[in-house]
Amino acid sequence: MRIPLGVREHAGTAALLAVLTAVACLLLAGLPRTMQGAFDEALRETLTTAPAVQADLTVTGEPATPDGDLHERAQLESHDPRWRELLPAALRPLVRPAGHVSAKTFRTPVTETSDPLHYLNLGWLSDADRRVDWVQGLAPGKSSTMLHQGTTIPVIEVGVVDEAVRMMGLRIGQTKVIGESAQVAVKIVGVFTAKDPGDRSWSHDADILHVTWVVPMTAPEEFHTTTLMSDDGLSVLDSRKYHLTYRWVLPLDGQAANALAAPDVDAAVAELQRQLAVQGTSTINYRLVTGLPRLLGDFGIALSAVRTIVYLVLGGLLAVALGVIALGVRLLTDRMRHTLTLARARGGSLWQVAGAGAALTVLAVWPAALAGYALSYLVPGPVLPIVHLGPAVVAVAAVVFAVTRVVLAHRTPLHEHRDDVVAVRPSARRVTVEALVVVLAPVGAYLLRARGTAGSAQQDPFLLLIPVALALAAALITLRCYPYPLRLLVRLAARGRGAVPFLGLTRAARARSASALPVLILLPALSVSVFAAVIHDGIATTQQMASWQKVGAPIKLTSVGDIPADAIERVRRAPGVEQVALAYTGRVQLGDTGERPYAVAVDLAQWRQVAGDAPIDLPTLSGSGSALLSPGLGGRGTFEMRWLSPVTLTAQGVIDSVPGFYSSGQFLLVPREVLPWPAANTLLIKGDAAPAELARLVPSATVETQQQALAAIRADPLTGTVSSTLLVVTVALGAYALAAIVLSLVIGAPDRVRAVSLLRTLGLSDRQARRLTVLELLPMVLVTALVGLGLGLVLPGALGPGVDMASYAGGLPVGDYSPGLLTPLALAGGLAVCAVLGAYAHTAVGRRRNLGAVLRVGDLL
């Protein structure tokens, strides 16, 4: 056979098959790259936005004997290359070259202080000159000595942060004696501030930049600050006198991370911990302090959920695309049937005929697969194995299907078969396999709900197989069962006077074998696309709820101190403000127990007016002396609360959260009537006022809006990936389902045109011909659409505990998949309408054909 001549003869069919293949390969190779790029971006954002003390690798050294003390800068800095040599290969690209070293004491008390207790810790930073500005006095210099209680003790020049000057009453020129058994004096010579308070490296040294205020339950309150000293002060540090710790910070470069290497990084951190434990000696112990494994673990849990959803819908897309391409190959081989039959009858071997069909399919499919594969490289993102595997599977599967179909059709020369047989009895093997799939699919779904996922951060193959098995089981049941109700309709139509309903429904009932492949394509396409739409709507709805839970009102204005009454009035009169509810928050003490939870005093009636129809449940308090307590405070009756003034309250019940205020920890909600005066430090505002204008009216306040909170939730890279991928797959599956309907029309066109032409010779009108074609096609499309719609709506609930989408919905669990049915019904109804329109168009095209060209001699006999 001349293969180029065959390509030219069937150019239209080959072009259609090429388009279907190119689009499938582009989606299957491009979407994984986009997703992996989003995964990498999300991990980098996680590592770069987390506090540096969590993401960085910090090696701590604690001297066990004085021989382990390090008294010079060079000694401390010489350890940094040593730690970098120990880094495993997976960590070396992630660690930046610029780190810093620190030496600090902790819980070093000031001698002879009473209530409150003051602690002045000694601190040294290797890069202090780069990170602080001396705003008062001088930078610390060399140490000296002084006489204290008849003993000569060292005097170390230090600087303190400006916050310590305000909170602890420290000033330049003061000399404080610190320590317990062995004492040393510190002389305050300067006051410093951070050059860049937002520098992430300050999270390692927050004790230097800020004063820590501690309120023990049964002891006086404490103030802790860490001073800064010069290199000369290192010589005074003695592990026998102080609690002394050295820290070498190896900063992490979050931008160099990628999600694929995250498991290797986690294992490398564990290896580094083991190596550091070995490096310890009898004089000093080393250990690794980092929150990187926890960050990677939390990211892995979030990534597992999105991978499950995304790869599930991609698997559905692959199955549907292969099915539609198989329909195209079937159309191509059907068009070649007479040519291949003639070649077989003239002595061509089976493999020659099969090779001709395979060659023609290769020419139609493989260049298109390569084109789609090449176009996927225009999509940003790393190249994964699936990028190569997806197009290869499509190209090979198309050729294998073509060869199989040609071999089965031309096993023997002039192999004839009946196309109008009502039903063919399936083999026992096929019935057994189908029954096994139908039984195991719901059993697997039940087991999935019962046990959940196999691992929090690992992909669960069971979770990926169950939805596919459910779709296949539903398709098999539909394929086997839908002719039976049609036969009942045929019996009813037979009693009527019109021949068109009887003939149309009869042909639909007899078309089971011809419509098997379209059913197996349409049902997964609809179910997966509806599933994607339901998941998308469920996430969007929960995101809305999470944003309201975070803010509690359209606009929330929070001040560090009480908001003056005139400022509240200015806010009420601001443009765009409709209503304002007042609230007061603060820490309280419950009786003599020492418990200090947070309290919220708010007018709930005003708050409900502000919230309107927002998706948050506001609690109800029965009286002015009642309170709602968090679970950690529940289980008490009447109690005393000490706040602005003591008040006796009665616990009304337990509340899990106060929207806009607290969702964890210890807290309670009380009415505003418990306040001795109408104080307010929080305003809940209804309206569309400009946040910048409200911040100008109350300079000490911060302004949050529900829309800003929602935008922040949706701005997460993983969240955007889930939404965009679900949208693309939904559109692609809808397009493939439409293509399946069109191809099924074209494949059945010869038999349908011949039947309609025959009936036209018996007086069938054009209108009746259109009705006949619609009645033949519509039952299969409607039944498949309804089953696919139902399965798509059930799948999210069937997956149940296997998919945790809380990470993409502001932390709230996405458990209520009850979206509006507009999108699912539009998908199902759109396909049905397209089927009807296709049937009308097909009838209009067939009407123009000459009956003599359709009906051959013998067709009327």
mmCIF file of C-alpha atoms in Angstrom, residues 577-704:
data_model
loop_
_atom_site.group_PDB
_atom_site.id
_atom_site.type_symbol
_atom_site.label_atom_id
_atom_site.label_comp_id
_atom_site.label_asym_id
_atom_site.label_seq_id
_atom_site.Cartn_x
_atom_site.Cartn_y
_atom_site.Cartn_z
ATOM 1 C CA VAL A 577 -18.872 53.661 56.972
ATOM 2 C CA GLU A 578 -22.397 52.333 57.554
ATOM 3 C CA GLN A 579 -22.242 50.812 61.049
ATOM 4 C CA VAL A 580 -19.672 50.417 63.820
ATOM 5 C CA ALA A 581 -19.606 47.865 66.645
ATOM 6 C CA LEU A 582 -17.322 48.511 69.629
ATOM 7 C CA ALA A 583 -15.178 45.803 71.217
ATOM 8 C CA TYR A 584 -12.536 45.679 73.904
ATOM 9 C CA THR A 585 -9.844 43.015 74.209
ATOM 10 C CA GLY A 586 -7.188 42.368 76.785
ATOM 11 C CA ARG A 587 -5.677 39.912 79.189
ATOM 12 C CA VAL A 588 -7.583 39.140 82.377
ATOM 13 C CA GLN A 589 -7.032 37.106 85.513
ATOM 14 C CA LEU A 590 -9.505 34.495 86.684
ATOM 15 C CA GLY A 591 -9.835 34.662 90.468
ATOM 16 C CA ASP A 592 -6.788 33.475 92.388
ATOM 17 C CA THR A 593 -5.935 30.658 89.992
ATOM 18 C CA GLY A 594 -3.159 32.501 88.161
ATOM 19 C CA GLU A 595 -4.847 31.841 84.794
ATOM 20 C CA ARG A 596 -4.489 34.841 82.480
ATOM 21 C CA PRO A 597 -6.604 34.231 79.369
ATOM 22 C CA TYR A 598 -7.624 36.804 76.789
ATOM 23 C CA ALA A 599 -11.090 38.337 76.971
ATOM 24 C CA VAL A 600 -13.308 39.945 74.339
ATOM 25 C CA ALA A 601 -16.079 42.310 75.440
ATOM 26 C CA VAL A 602 -18.398 43.181 72.555
ATOM 27 C CA ASP A 603 -21.972 44.225 71.881
ATOM 28 C CA LEU A 604 -23.209 41.126 70.060
ATOM 29 C CA ALA A 605 -26.357 42.826 68.721
ATOM 30 C CA GLN A 606 -24.272 45.531 67.030
ATOM 31 C CA TRP A 607 -21.831 42.926 65.789
ATOM 32 C CA ARG A 608 -24.638 40.965 64.103
ATOM 33 C CA GLN A 609 -25.768 44.097 62.314
ATOM 34 C CA VAL A 610 -22.233 44.726 61.118
ATOM 35 C CA ALA A 611 -21.709 41.110 59.972
ATOM 36 C CA GLY A 612 -25.044 40.971 58.141
ATOM 37 C CA ASP A 613 -25.334 37.751 56.147
ATOM 38 C CA ALA A 614 -21.652 36.852 56.478
ATOM 39 C CA PRO A 615 -20.877 33.098 56.697
ATOM 40 C CA ILE A 616 -19.898 33.218 60.382
ATOM 41 C CA ASP A 617 -21.859 32.008 63.389
ATOM 42 C CA LEU A 618 -21.894 34.607 66.119
ATOM 43 C CA PRO A 619 -22.635 33.265 69.623
ATOM 44 C CA THR A 620 -25.423 34.370 71.927
ATOM 45 C CA LEU A 621 -25.092 35.478 75.558
ATOM 46 C CA SER A 622 -28.178 35.165 77.735
ATOM 47 C CA GLY A 623 -27.392 37.920 80.222
ATOM 48 C CA SER A 624 -24.995 40.645 81.267
ATOM 49 C CA GLY A 625 -23.331 38.359 83.824
ATOM 50 C CA SER A 626 -22.732 35.382 81.523
ATOM 51 C CA ALA A 627 -19.626 34.366 79.625
ATOM 52 C CA LEU A 628 -18.608 31.872 76.979
ATOM 53 C CA LEU A 629 -15.276 30.127 77.591
ATOM 54 C CA SER A 630 -12.771 28.367 75.375
ATOM 55 C CA PRO A 631 -12.439 24.571 75.737
ATOM 56 C CA GLY A 632 -9.341 25.007 77.907
ATOM 57 C CA LEU A 633 -11.313 27.114 80.401
ATOM 58 C CA GLY A 634 -14.580 25.163 80.352
ATOM 59 C CA GLY A 635 -16.010 23.145 83.188
ATOM 60 C CA ARG A 636 -16.622 25.912 85.734
ATOM 61 C CA GLY A 637 -19.716 27.614 87.071
ATOM 62 C CA THR A 638 -19.507 31.050 88.708
ATOM 63 C CA PHE A 639 -16.080 32.690 88.781
ATOM 64 C CA GLU A 640 -14.436 36.068 89.301
ATOM 65 C CA MET A 641 -12.741 37.908 86.446
ATOM 66 C CA ARG A 642 -10.277 40.694 87.226
ATOM 67 C CA TRP A 643 -9.973 43.117 84.353
ATOM 68 C CA LEU A 644 -10.638 46.845 84.406
ATOM 69 C CA SER A 645 -12.539 46.057 87.590
ATOM 70 C CA PRO A 646 -13.423 42.773 89.345
ATOM 71 C CA VAL A 647 -16.662 41.199 88.149
ATOM 72 C CA THR A 648 -18.449 37.932 88.898
ATOM 73 C CA LEU A 649 -19.539 35.920 85.855
ATOM 74 C CA THR A 650 -21.370 32.678 85.186
ATOM 75 C CA ALA A 651 -20.099 30.305 82.528
ATOM 76 C CA GLN A 652 -22.836 29.832 79.933
ATOM 77 C CA GLY A 653 -21.030 27.325 77.752
ATOM 78 C CA VAL A 654 -17.990 26.559 75.636
ATOM 79 C CA ILE A 655 -17.033 28.287 72.402
ATOM 80 C CA ASP A 656 -14.394 27.074 69.959
ATOM 81 C CA SER A 657 -13.506 30.479 68.539
ATOM 82 C CA VAL A 658 -14.421 34.142 68.465
ATOM 83 C CA PRO A 659 -14.435 35.192 64.772
ATOM 84 C CA GLY A 660 -11.936 37.928 64.131
ATOM 85 C CA PHE A 661 -10.246 37.546 67.521
ATOM 86 C CA TYR A 662 -9.210 34.106 68.813
ATOM 87 C CA SER A 663 -9.439 30.549 67.516
ATOM 88 C CA SER A 664 -6.981 28.769 69.836
ATOM 89 C CA GLY A 665 -5.560 29.050 73.313
ATOM 90 C CA GLN A 666 -7.434 30.311 76.358
ATOM 91 C CA PHE A 667 -10.031 33.044 75.852
ATOM 92 C CA LEU A 668 -13.532 34.058 76.890
ATOM 93 C CA LEU A 669 -16.314 36.165 75.434
ATOM 94 C CA VAL A 670 -18.238 38.561 77.680
ATOM 95 C CA PRO A 671 -20.844 41.289 77.050
ATOM 96 C CA ARG A 672 -19.741 44.928 77.036
ATOM 97 C CA GLU A 673 -21.879 45.570 80.101
ATOM 98 C CA VAL A 674 -19.138 44.097 82.311
ATOM 99 C CA LEU A 675 -16.842 47.037 81.514
ATOM 100 C CA PRO A 676 -16.924 49.820 84.140
ATOM 101 C CA TRP A 677 -16.728 52.436 81.397
ATOM 102 C CA PRO A 678 -17.332 52.280 77.603
ATOM 103 C CA ALA A 679 -13.752 51.524 76.597
ATOM 104 C CA ALA A 680 -12.916 50.245 73.117
ATOM 105 C CA ASN A 681 -9.700 49.247 71.390
ATOM 106 C CA THR A 682 -11.291 47.438 68.433
ATOM 107 C CA LEU A 683 -13.875 48.686 65.946
ATOM 108 C CA LEU A 684 -15.867 46.299 63.750
ATOM 109 C CA ILE A 685 -17.005 48.287 60.731
ATOM 110 C CA LYS A 686 -19.572 47.659 58.014
ATOM 111 C CA GLY A 687 -19.137 49.502 54.740
ATOM 112 C CA ASP A 688 -16.651 50.147 51.978
ATOM 113 C CA ALA A 689 -14.522 52.828 53.624
ATOM 114 C CA ALA A 690 -10.919 53.189 52.473
ATOM 115 C CA PRO A 691 -8.546 51.422 54.911
ATOM 116 C CA ALA A 692 -5.941 54.176 54.479
ATOM 117 C CA GLU A 693 -8.475 56.820 55.526
ATOM 118 C CA LEU A 694 -9.475 54.843 58.633
ATOM 119 C CA ALA A 695 -5.802 54.391 59.567
ATOM 120 C CA ARG A 696 -5.322 58.130 59.239
ATOM 121 C CA LEU A 697 -8.237 58.804 61.599
ATOM 122 C CA VAL A 698 -6.767 56.470 64.249
ATOM 123 C CA PRO A 699 -2.958 56.620 63.810
ATOM 124 C CA SER A 700 -2.261 54.011 66.518
ATOM 125 C CA ALA A 701 -4.473 51.393 64.859
ATOM 126 C CA THR A 702 -4.053 48.747 62.197
ATOM 127 C CA VAL A 703 -6.823 48.110 59.672
ATOM 128 C CA GLU A 704 -7.769 44.705 58.258
#
